[in-house]
Amino acid sequence: MVIQHAEHGVVSFWRYPQGAVVTSCLLVAAEAVVLWLIMCRSRTPRLWRRSLICVMLTVPAALIAMMLLMHAPPHFGYHAIWLANVAALSLATFLLTGIARLCLWVGGRSRP
C-alpha cells in the first residue's frame, strides 16, 4: 500500500495492513484491561489467587502465540513478547506470594 500526502508530497510505504496493526494494538489494550481488572479490582482478597488466575490466562496464550510466531509479521511478534512478559511476571508474583503465604501457614500465623 502506498499513500501519498498531497500537502507535503511525502510518500509513505506501509508494509503491513493498518487494520491488522490496529487490531493487534486493541488486543493488547484489552488484555491489559482484563489483567488490571483481575489484579486490582478483583473480589479475591489474596494476591496469590489473583496472580494464579493471571497465570492460567496468560501462560497458555503466550505458548500459543509463540508457536504461531514463526512466519508472523512483527506486530504479532510484539504481541507475543507482551504475553510472554506478562506471563513471566504473573508467574513470578504467584510463586513469591504463594511461597510467602505457605511459610506463614506452616508457621501457624495465617490461614491459606
Short mmCIF file of C-alpha atoms in Angstrom, two decimals:
data_model
loop_
_atom_site.label_atom_id
_atom_site.label_comp_id
_atom_site.label_asym_id
_atom_site.label_seq_id
_atom_site.Cartn_x
_atom_site.Cartn_y
_atom_site.Cartn_z
CA MET A 1 0.00 0.00 0.00
CA VAL A 2 1.39 3.37 -0.99
CA ILE A 3 -0.04 6.54 0.48
CA GLN A 4 0.91 9.90 -0.92
CA HIS A 5 0.15 13.03 1.04
CA ALA A 6 -0.95 15.84 -1.28
CA GLU A 7 0.19 18.64 1.02
CA HIS A 8 3.77 17.59 1.56
CA GLY A 9 4.42 15.29 -1.36
CA VAL A 10 5.60 12.59 1.06
CA VAL A 11 5.15 9.01 0.03
CA SER A 12 4.65 6.51 2.84
CA PHE A 13 5.11 2.81 2.22
CA TRP A 14 3.03 0.66 4.54
CA ARG A 15 4.48 -2.81 4.87
CA TYR A 16 1.60 -4.24 6.87
CA PRO A 17 -2.12 -3.65 6.71
CA GLN A 18 -3.13 -0.93 9.11
CA GLY A 19 -6.18 -2.90 10.17
CA ALA A 20 -4.09 -5.79 11.46
CA VAL A 21 -1.76 -3.47 13.37
CA VAL A 22 -4.68 -1.58 14.93
CA THR A 23 -6.37 -4.87 15.82
CA SER A 24 -3.17 -6.09 17.47
CA CYS A 25 -2.87 -2.86 19.47
CA LEU A 26 -6.51 -3.09 20.56
CA LEU A 27 -5.99 -6.71 21.58
CA VAL A 28 -3.03 -5.76 23.78
CA ALA A 29 -5.07 -2.93 25.31
CA ALA A 30 -8.00 -5.27 26.01
CA GLU A 31 -5.67 -7.84 27.58
CA ALA A 32 -4.13 -5.12 29.76
CA VAL A 33 -7.58 -4.02 30.94
CA VAL A 34 -8.62 -7.60 31.75
CA LEU A 35 -5.41 -8.23 33.69
CA TRP A 36 -5.80 -4.93 35.53
CA LEU A 37 -9.37 -5.86 36.48
CA ILE A 38 -8.18 -9.23 37.79
CA MET A 39 -5.18 -7.90 39.72
CA CYS A 40 -6.56 -4.62 41.05
CA ARG A 41 -10.33 -4.82 41.04
CA SER A 42 -10.89 -8.47 41.91
CA ARG A 43 -13.05 -9.64 44.78
CA THR A 44 -10.43 -12.23 45.65
CA PRO A 45 -8.54 -10.87 48.66
CA ARG A 46 -5.39 -12.96 48.28
CA LEU A 47 -2.76 -11.82 45.78
CA TRP A 48 -1.57 -15.36 45.10
CA ARG A 49 -5.07 -16.35 43.96
CA ARG A 50 -5.37 -13.35 41.65
CA SER A 51 -1.93 -13.99 40.18
CA LEU A 52 -2.83 -17.67 39.71
CA ILE A 53 -5.83 -16.57 37.63
CA CYS A 54 -3.49 -14.38 35.55
CA VAL A 55 -1.06 -17.29 35.13
CA MET A 56 -3.89 -19.55 33.97
CA LEU A 57 -4.91 -16.97 31.38
CA THR A 58 -1.55 -15.73 30.11
CA VAL A 59 0.69 -18.81 30.02
CA PRO A 60 -1.46 -20.77 27.52
CA ALA A 61 -1.97 -17.62 25.43
CA ALA A 62 1.78 -16.94 25.42
CA LEU A 63 2.60 -20.52 24.44
CA ILE A 64 0.09 -20.46 21.57
CA ALA A 65 1.37 -17.06 20.40
CA MET A 66 4.96 -18.31 20.42
CA MET A 67 4.02 -21.40 18.42
CA LEU A 68 2.41 -19.19 15.77
CA LEU A 69 5.32 -16.74 15.71
CA MET A 70 7.46 -18.38 13.01
CA HIS A 71 6.07 -16.66 9.92
CA ALA A 72 4.10 -13.90 11.59
CA PRO A 73 4.55 -10.18 10.96
CA PRO A 74 6.40 -8.07 13.55
CA HIS A 75 3.29 -6.64 15.17
CA PHE A 76 2.28 -10.19 16.09
CA GLY A 77 5.77 -10.72 17.48
CA TYR A 78 5.36 -7.69 19.74
CA HIS A 79 2.11 -9.16 20.99
CA ALA A 80 3.86 -12.48 21.73
CA ILE A 81 6.59 -10.64 23.64
CA TRP A 82 3.94 -8.76 25.61
CA LEU A 83 2.20 -12.02 26.51
CA ALA A 84 5.47 -13.72 27.48
CA ASN A 85 6.45 -10.82 29.76
CA VAL A 86 3.04 -10.69 31.42
CA ALA A 87 3.04 -14.47 31.88
CA ALA A 88 6.52 -14.38 33.44
CA LEU A 89 5.63 -11.53 35.78
CA SER A 90 2.36 -13.11 36.87
CA LEU A 91 4.11 -16.46 37.39
CA ALA A 92 6.81 -14.78 39.49
CA THR A 93 4.14 -12.97 41.51
CA PHE A 94 2.26 -16.21 42.05
CA LEU A 95 5.37 -18.08 43.16
CA LEU A 96 6.63 -15.36 45.51
CA THR A 97 3.30 -14.64 47.16
CA GLY A 98 2.42 -18.32 47.27
CA ILE A 99 5.69 -19.19 49.00
CA ALA A 100 5.23 -16.33 51.47
CA ARG A 101 1.66 -17.44 52.22
CA LEU A 102 2.79 -21.06 52.60
CA CYS A 103 5.54 -20.04 55.03
CA LEU A 104 3.03 -18.12 57.13
CA TRP A 105 0.59 -21.02 57.03
CA VAL A 106 3.24 -23.57 58.06
CA GLY A 107 4.35 -21.26 60.86
CA GLY A 108 0.77 -21.19 62.13
CA ARG A 109 0.30 -17.46 61.77
CA SER A 110 -2.23 -17.44 58.95
CA ARG A 111 -4.81 -19.45 57.07
CA PRO A 112 -4.16 -20.35 53.41
#
